[in-house]
PDB file of C-alpha atoms in Angstrom:
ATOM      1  CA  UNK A   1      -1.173  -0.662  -0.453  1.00  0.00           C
ATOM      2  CA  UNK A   2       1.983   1.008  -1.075  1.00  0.00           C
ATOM      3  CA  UNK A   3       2.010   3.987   0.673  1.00  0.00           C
ATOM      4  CA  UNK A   4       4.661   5.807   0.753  1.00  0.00           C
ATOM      5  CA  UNK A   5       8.112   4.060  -0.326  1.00  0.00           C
ATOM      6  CA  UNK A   6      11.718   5.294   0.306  1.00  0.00           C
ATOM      7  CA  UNK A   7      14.847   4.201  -1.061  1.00  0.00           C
ATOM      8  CA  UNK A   8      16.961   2.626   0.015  1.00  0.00           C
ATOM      9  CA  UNK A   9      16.736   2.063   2.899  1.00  0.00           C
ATOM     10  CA  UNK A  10      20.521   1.972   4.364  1.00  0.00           C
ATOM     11  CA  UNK A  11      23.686   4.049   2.693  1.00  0.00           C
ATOM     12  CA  UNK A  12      27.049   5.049   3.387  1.00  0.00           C
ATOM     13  CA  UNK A  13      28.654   7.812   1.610  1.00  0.00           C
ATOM     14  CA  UNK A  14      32.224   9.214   1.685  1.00  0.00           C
ATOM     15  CA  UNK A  15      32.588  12.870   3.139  1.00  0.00           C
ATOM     16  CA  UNK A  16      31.740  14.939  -0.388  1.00  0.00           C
ATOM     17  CA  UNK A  17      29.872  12.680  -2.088  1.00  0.00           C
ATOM     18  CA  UNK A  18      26.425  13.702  -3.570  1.00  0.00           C
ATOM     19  CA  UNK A  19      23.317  11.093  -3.608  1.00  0.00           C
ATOM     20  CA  UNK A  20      19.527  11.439  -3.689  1.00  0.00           C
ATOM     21  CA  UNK A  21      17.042   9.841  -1.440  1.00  0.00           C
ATOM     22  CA  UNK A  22      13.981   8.919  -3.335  1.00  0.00           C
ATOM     23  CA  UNK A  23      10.540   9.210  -2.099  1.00  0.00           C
ATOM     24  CA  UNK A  24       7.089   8.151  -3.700  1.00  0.00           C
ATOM     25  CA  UNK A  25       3.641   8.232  -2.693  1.00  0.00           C
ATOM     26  CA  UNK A  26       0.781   6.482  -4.507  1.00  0.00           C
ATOM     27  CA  UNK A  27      -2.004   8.375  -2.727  1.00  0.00           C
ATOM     28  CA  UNK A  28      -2.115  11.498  -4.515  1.00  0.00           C
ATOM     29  CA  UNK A  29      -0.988  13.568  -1.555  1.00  0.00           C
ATOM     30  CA  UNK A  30      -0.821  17.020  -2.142  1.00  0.00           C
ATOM     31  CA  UNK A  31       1.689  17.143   0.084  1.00  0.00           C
ATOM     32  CA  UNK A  32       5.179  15.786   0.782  1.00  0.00           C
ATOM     33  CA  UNK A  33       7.735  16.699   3.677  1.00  0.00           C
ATOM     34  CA  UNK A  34      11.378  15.538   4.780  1.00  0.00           C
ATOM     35  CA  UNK A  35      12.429  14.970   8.155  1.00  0.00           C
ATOM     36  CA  UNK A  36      15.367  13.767   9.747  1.00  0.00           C
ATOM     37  CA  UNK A  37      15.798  11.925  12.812  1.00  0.00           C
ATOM     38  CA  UNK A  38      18.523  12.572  15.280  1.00  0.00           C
ATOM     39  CA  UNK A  39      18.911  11.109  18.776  1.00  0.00           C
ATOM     40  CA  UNK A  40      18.272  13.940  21.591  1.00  0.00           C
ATOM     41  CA  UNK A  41      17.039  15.675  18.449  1.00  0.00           C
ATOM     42  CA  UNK A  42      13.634  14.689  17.467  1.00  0.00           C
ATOM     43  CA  UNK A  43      12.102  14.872  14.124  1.00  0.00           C
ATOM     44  CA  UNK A  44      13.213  18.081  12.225  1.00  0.00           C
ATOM     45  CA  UNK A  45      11.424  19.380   8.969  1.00  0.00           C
ATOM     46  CA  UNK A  46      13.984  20.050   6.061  1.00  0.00           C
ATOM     47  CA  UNK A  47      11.696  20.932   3.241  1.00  0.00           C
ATOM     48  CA  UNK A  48       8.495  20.155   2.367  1.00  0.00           C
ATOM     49  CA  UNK A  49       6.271  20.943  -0.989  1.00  0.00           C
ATOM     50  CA  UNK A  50       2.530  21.525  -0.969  1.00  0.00           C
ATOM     51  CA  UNK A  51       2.302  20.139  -4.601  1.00  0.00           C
ATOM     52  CA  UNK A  52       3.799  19.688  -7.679  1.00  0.00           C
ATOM     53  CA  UNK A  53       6.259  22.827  -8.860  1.00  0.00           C
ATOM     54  CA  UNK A  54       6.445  24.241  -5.015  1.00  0.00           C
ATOM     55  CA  UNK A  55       9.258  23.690  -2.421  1.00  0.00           C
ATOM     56  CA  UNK A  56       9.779  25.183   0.729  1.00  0.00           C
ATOM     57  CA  UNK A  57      12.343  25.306   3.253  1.00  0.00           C
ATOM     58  CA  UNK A  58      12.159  23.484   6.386  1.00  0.00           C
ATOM     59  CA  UNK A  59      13.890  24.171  10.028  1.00  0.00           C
ATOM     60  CA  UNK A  60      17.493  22.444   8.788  1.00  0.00           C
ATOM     61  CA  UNK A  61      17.714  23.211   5.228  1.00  0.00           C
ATOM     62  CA  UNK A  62      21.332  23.774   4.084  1.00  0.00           C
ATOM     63  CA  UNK A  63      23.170  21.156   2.683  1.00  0.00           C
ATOM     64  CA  UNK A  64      19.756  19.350   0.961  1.00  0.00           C
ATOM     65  CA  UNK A  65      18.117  20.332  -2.207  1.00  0.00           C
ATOM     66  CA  UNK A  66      14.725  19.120  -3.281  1.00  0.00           C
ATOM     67  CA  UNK A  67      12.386  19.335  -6.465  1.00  0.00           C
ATOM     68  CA  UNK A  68       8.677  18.300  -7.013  1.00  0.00           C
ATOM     69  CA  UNK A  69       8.359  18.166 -10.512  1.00  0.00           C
ATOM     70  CA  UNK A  70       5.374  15.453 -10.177  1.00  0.00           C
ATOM     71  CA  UNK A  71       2.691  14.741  -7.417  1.00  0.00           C
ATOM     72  CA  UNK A  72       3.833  11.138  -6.563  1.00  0.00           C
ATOM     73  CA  UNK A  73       7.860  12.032  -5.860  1.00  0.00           C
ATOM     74  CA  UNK A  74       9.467  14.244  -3.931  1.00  0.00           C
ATOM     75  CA  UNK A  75      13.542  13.391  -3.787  1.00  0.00           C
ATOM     76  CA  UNK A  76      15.977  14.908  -1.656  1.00  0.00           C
ATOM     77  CA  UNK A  77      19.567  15.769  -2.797  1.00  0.00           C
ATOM     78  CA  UNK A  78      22.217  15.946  -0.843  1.00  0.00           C
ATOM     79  CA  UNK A  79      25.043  18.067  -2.380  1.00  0.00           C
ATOM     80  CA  UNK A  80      28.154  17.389  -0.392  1.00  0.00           C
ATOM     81  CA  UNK A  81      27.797  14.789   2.206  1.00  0.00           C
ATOM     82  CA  UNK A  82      29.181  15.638   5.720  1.00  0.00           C
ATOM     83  CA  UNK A  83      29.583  13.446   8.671  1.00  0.00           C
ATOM     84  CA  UNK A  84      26.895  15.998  10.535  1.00  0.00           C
ATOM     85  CA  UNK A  85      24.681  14.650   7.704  1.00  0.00           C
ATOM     86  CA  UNK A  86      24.284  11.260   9.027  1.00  0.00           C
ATOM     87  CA  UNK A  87      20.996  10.728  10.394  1.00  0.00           C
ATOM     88  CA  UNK A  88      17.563   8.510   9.504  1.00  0.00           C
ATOM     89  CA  UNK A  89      15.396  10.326   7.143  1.00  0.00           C
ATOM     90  CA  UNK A  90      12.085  10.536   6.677  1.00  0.00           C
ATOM     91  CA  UNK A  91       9.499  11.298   3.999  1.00  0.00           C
ATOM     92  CA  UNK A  92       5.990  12.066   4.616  1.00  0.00           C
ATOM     93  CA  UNK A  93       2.902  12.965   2.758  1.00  0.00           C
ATOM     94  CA  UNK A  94      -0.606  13.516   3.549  1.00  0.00           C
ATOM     95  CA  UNK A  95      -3.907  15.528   2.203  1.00  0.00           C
ATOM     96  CA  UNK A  96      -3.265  19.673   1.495  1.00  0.00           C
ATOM     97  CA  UNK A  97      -6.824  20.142   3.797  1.00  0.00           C
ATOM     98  CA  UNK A  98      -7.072  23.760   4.655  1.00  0.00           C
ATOM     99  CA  UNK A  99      -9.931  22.657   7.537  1.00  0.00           C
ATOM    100  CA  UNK A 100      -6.919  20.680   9.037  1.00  0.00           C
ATOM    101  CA  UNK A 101     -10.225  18.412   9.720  1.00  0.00           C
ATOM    102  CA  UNK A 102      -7.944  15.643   7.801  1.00  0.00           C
ATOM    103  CA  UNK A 103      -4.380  16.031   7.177  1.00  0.00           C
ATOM    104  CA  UNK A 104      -3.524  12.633   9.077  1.00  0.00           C
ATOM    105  CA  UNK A 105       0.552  11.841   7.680  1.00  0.00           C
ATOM    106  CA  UNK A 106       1.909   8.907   6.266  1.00  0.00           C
ATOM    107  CA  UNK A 107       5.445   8.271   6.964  1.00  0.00           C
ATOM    108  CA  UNK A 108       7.820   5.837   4.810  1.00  0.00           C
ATOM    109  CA  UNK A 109      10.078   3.232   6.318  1.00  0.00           C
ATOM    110  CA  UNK A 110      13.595   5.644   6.356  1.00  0.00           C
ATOM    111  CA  UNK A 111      17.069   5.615   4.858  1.00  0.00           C
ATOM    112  CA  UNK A 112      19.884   5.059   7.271  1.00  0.00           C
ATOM    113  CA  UNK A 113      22.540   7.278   5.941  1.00  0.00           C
ATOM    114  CA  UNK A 114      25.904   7.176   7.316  1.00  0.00           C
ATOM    115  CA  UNK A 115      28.620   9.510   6.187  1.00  0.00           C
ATOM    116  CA  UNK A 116      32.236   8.557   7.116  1.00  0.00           C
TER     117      UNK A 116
ATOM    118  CA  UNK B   1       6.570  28.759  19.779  1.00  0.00           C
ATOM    119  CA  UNK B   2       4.681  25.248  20.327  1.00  0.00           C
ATOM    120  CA  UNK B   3       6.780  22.725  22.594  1.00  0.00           C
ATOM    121  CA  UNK B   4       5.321  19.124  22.658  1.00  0.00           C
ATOM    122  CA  UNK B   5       6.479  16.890  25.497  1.00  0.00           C
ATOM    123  CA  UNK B   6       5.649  13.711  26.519  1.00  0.00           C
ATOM    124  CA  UNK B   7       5.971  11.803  30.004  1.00  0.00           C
ATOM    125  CA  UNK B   8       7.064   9.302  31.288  1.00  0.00           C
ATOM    126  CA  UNK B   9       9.672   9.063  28.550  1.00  0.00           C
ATOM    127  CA  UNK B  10       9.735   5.213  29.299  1.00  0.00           C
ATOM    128  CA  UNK B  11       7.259   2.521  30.747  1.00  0.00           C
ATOM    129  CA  UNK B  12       7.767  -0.766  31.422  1.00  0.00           C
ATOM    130  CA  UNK B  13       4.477  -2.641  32.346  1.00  0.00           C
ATOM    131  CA  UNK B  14       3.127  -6.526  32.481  1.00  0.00           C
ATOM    132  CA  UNK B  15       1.504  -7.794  29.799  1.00  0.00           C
ATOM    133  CA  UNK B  16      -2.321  -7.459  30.136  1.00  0.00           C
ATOM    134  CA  UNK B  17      -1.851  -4.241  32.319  1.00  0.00           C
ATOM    135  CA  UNK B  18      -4.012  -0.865  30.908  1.00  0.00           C
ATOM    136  CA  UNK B  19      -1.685   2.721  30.625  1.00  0.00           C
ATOM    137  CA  UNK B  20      -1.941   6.124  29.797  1.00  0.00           C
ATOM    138  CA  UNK B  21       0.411   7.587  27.915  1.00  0.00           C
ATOM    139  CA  UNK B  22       0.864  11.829  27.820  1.00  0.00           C
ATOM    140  CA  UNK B  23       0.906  14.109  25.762  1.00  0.00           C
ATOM    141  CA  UNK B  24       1.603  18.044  26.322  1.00  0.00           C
ATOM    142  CA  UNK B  25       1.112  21.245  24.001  1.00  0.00           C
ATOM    143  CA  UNK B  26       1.967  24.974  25.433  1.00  0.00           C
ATOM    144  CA  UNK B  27      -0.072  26.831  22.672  1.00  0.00           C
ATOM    145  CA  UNK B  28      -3.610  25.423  22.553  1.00  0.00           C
ATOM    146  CA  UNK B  29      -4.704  26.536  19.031  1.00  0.00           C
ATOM    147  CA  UNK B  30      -4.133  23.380  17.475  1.00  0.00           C
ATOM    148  CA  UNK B  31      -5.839  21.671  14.437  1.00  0.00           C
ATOM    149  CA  UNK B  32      -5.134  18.311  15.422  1.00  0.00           C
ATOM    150  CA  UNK B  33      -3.051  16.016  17.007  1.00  0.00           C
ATOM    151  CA  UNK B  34      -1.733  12.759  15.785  1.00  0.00           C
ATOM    152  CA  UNK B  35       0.159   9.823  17.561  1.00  0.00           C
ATOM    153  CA  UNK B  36       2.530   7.665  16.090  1.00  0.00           C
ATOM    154  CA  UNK B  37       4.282   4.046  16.656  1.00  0.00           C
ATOM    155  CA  UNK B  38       7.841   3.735  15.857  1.00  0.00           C
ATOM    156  CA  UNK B  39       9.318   0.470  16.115  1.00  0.00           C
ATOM    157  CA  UNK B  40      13.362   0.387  16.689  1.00  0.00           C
ATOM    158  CA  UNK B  41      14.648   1.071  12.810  1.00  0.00           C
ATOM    159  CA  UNK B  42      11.546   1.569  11.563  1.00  0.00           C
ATOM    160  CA  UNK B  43       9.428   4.309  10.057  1.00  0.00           C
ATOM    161  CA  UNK B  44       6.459   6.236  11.617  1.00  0.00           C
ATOM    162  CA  UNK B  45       3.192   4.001  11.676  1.00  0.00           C
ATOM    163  CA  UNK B  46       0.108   6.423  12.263  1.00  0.00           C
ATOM    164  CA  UNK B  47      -2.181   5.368  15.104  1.00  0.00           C
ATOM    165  CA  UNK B  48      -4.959   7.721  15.489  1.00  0.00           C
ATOM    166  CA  UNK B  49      -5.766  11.686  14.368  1.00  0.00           C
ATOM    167  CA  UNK B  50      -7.607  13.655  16.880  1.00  0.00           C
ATOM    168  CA  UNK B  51      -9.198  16.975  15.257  1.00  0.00           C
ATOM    169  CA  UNK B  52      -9.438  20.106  17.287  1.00  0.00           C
ATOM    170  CA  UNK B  53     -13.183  19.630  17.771  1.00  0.00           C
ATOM    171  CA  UNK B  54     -13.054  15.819  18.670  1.00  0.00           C
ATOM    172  CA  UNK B  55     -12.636  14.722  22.446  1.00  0.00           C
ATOM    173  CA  UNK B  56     -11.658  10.996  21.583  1.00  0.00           C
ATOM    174  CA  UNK B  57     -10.898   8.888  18.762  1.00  0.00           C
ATOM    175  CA  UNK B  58     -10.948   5.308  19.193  1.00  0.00           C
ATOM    176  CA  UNK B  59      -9.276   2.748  16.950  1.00  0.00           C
ATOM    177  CA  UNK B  60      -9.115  -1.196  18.741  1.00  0.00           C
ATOM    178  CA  UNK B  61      -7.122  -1.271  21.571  1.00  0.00           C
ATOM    179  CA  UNK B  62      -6.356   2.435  21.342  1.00  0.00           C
ATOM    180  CA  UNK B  63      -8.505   5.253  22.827  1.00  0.00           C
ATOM    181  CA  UNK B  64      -6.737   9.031  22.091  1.00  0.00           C
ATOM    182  CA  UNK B  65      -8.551  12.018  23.976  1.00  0.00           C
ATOM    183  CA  UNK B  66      -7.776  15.693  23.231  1.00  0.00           C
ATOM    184  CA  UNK B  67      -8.377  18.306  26.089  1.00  0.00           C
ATOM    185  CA  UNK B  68      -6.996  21.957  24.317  1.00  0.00           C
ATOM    186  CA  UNK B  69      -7.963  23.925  26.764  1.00  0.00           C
ATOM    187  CA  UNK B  70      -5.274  22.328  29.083  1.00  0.00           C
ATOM    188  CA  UNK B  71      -2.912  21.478  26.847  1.00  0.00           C
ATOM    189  CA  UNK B  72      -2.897  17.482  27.053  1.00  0.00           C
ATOM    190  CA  UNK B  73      -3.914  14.332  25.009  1.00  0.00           C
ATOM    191  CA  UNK B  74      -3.700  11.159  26.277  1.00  0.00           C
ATOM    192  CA  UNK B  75      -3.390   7.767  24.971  1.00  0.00           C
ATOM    193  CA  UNK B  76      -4.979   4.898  26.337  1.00  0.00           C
ATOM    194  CA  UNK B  77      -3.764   1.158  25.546  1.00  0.00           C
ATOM    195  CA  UNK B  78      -6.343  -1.809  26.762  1.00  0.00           C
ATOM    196  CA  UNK B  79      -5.123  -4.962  27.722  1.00  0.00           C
ATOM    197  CA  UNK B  80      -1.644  -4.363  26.474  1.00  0.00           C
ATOM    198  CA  UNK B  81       0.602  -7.273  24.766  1.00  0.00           C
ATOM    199  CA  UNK B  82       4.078  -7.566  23.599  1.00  0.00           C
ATOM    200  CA  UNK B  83       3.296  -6.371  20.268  1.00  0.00           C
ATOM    201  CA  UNK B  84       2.385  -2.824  21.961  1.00  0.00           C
ATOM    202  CA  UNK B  85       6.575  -2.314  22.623  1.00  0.00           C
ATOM    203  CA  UNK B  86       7.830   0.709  20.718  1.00  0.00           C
ATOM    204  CA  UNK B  87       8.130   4.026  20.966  1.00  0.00           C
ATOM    205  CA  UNK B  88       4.791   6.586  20.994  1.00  0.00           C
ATOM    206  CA  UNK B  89       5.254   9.455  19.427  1.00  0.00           C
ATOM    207  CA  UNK B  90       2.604  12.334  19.439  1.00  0.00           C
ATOM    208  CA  UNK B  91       2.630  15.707  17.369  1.00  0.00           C
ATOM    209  CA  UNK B  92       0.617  18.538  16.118  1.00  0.00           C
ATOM    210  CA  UNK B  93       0.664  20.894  12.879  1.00  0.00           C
ATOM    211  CA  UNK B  94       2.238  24.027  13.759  1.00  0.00           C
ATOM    212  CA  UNK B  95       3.982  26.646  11.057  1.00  0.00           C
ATOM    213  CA  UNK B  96       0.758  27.185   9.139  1.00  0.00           C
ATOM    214  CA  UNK B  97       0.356  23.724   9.096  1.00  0.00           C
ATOM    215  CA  UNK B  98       3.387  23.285   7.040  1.00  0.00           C
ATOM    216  CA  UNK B  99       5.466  20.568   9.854  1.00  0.00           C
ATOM    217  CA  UNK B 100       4.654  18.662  12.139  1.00  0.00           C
ATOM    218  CA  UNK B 101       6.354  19.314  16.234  1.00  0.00           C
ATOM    219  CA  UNK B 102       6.761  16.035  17.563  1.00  0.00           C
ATOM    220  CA  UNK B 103       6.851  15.101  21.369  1.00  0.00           C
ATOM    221  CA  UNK B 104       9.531  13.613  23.080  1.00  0.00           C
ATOM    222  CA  UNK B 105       8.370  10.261  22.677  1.00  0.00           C
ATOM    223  CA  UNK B 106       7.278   7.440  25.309  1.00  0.00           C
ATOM    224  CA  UNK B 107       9.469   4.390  24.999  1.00  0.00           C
ATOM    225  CA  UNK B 108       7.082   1.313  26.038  1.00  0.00           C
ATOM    226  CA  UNK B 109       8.118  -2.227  26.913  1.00  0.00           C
ATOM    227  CA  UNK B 110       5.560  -4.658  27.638  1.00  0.00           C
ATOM    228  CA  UNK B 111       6.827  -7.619  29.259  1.00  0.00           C
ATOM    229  CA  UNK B 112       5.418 -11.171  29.564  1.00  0.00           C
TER     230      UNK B 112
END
């Protein structure tokens, strides 16, 4: 079982640089969320979509852009790489259950992106 | 504005040895809560999902309880091992269910 799978899984990037993070799921989750991980930080929401066509910003949007243009991917863009950009990065999915009775998430492994 | 913490933030325990790890909400009108393992460089591994109307959930080893009216979920680990060492993370749905607020996390070592 797949899951949900993220790649990669470790980049560096110059300061300025653009790259996308990739993210599928094979579970026909409705919906799909970034987060990043910081240390002292915790997990922080950048955007999320609750299906295919619909984005929505998270808590630290600026400086990521995503689209959902298909139920299984949901990749995140990163415009102009800054050093405040370097972080682990996670994608998540789970069930769009309005009871909230079963909207357990599944989280991918992470990229490690460093920005120098 | 929901704040999830988590205490102790690290453990240290003999193999074999039972603990209770915690788990604190301030606003009570959550849907669920879920806890998660995170092993060092790792992703997120999903342990158990306690609904709002559950008291426990059990899964092997693992026994989660839920009390909403006082703002706390624990998580019990049997007989721990090695294996158990990582991080426990627990969180609940908040922003119309759109993210998830994560604890602080417990860091765990189980030693031989």
């Amino acid at each position: 079982n797949a899951g949900v799978t993220q790649t990669p899984k470790f980049q560096v990037l110059k300061t300025g640089q653009s790259m996308t993070l990739q993210c599928a799921q094979d579970m026909n989750h409705e919906y799909m969320s970034w987060y990043r991980q910081d240390p002292g930080m915790g997990l922080r929401l950048i955007h999320y979509s609750v299906g295919a066509g619909i984005t929505d910003q998270g808590e630290v949007p600026n400086g990521y852009n995503v689209s959902r243009s298909t139920t299984e991917d949901f990749p995140l863009r990163l415009l102009s790489a800054a050093p405040s950009q370097t972080s682990v990065y996670f994608c998540a999915s789970r069930l769009r259950d309005f009871s909230f009775s079963n909207t357990e998430a599944f989280f991918g492994q992470g990229t490690r992106l460093t920005v120098v | 504005k929901q704040e999830v913490t988590q205490i102790p933030a690290a453990l240290s325990v003999p193999e074999g040895e039972n603990l209770v790890l915690n788990c604190s909400f301030t606003d009570s009108a959550i849907y669920n809560l879920q806890w998660f393992r995170q092993d060092p460089g790792k992703g997120l591994t999903s342990l158990l999902l306690i609904q709002s109307s559950q008291r426990e959930q059990t899964s092997g080893r693992l026994n989660a309880s839920l009390d909403k009216s006082s703002g706390r979920s624990t998580l019990y680990i049997a007989a721990s091992q090695p294996g158990d060492s990582a991080t426990y993370l627990c969180a609940v749905p908040t922003g119309g269910g759109n993210k998830l607020t994560f604890g602080t996390g417990t860091q765990l070592k189980v030693e031989l």
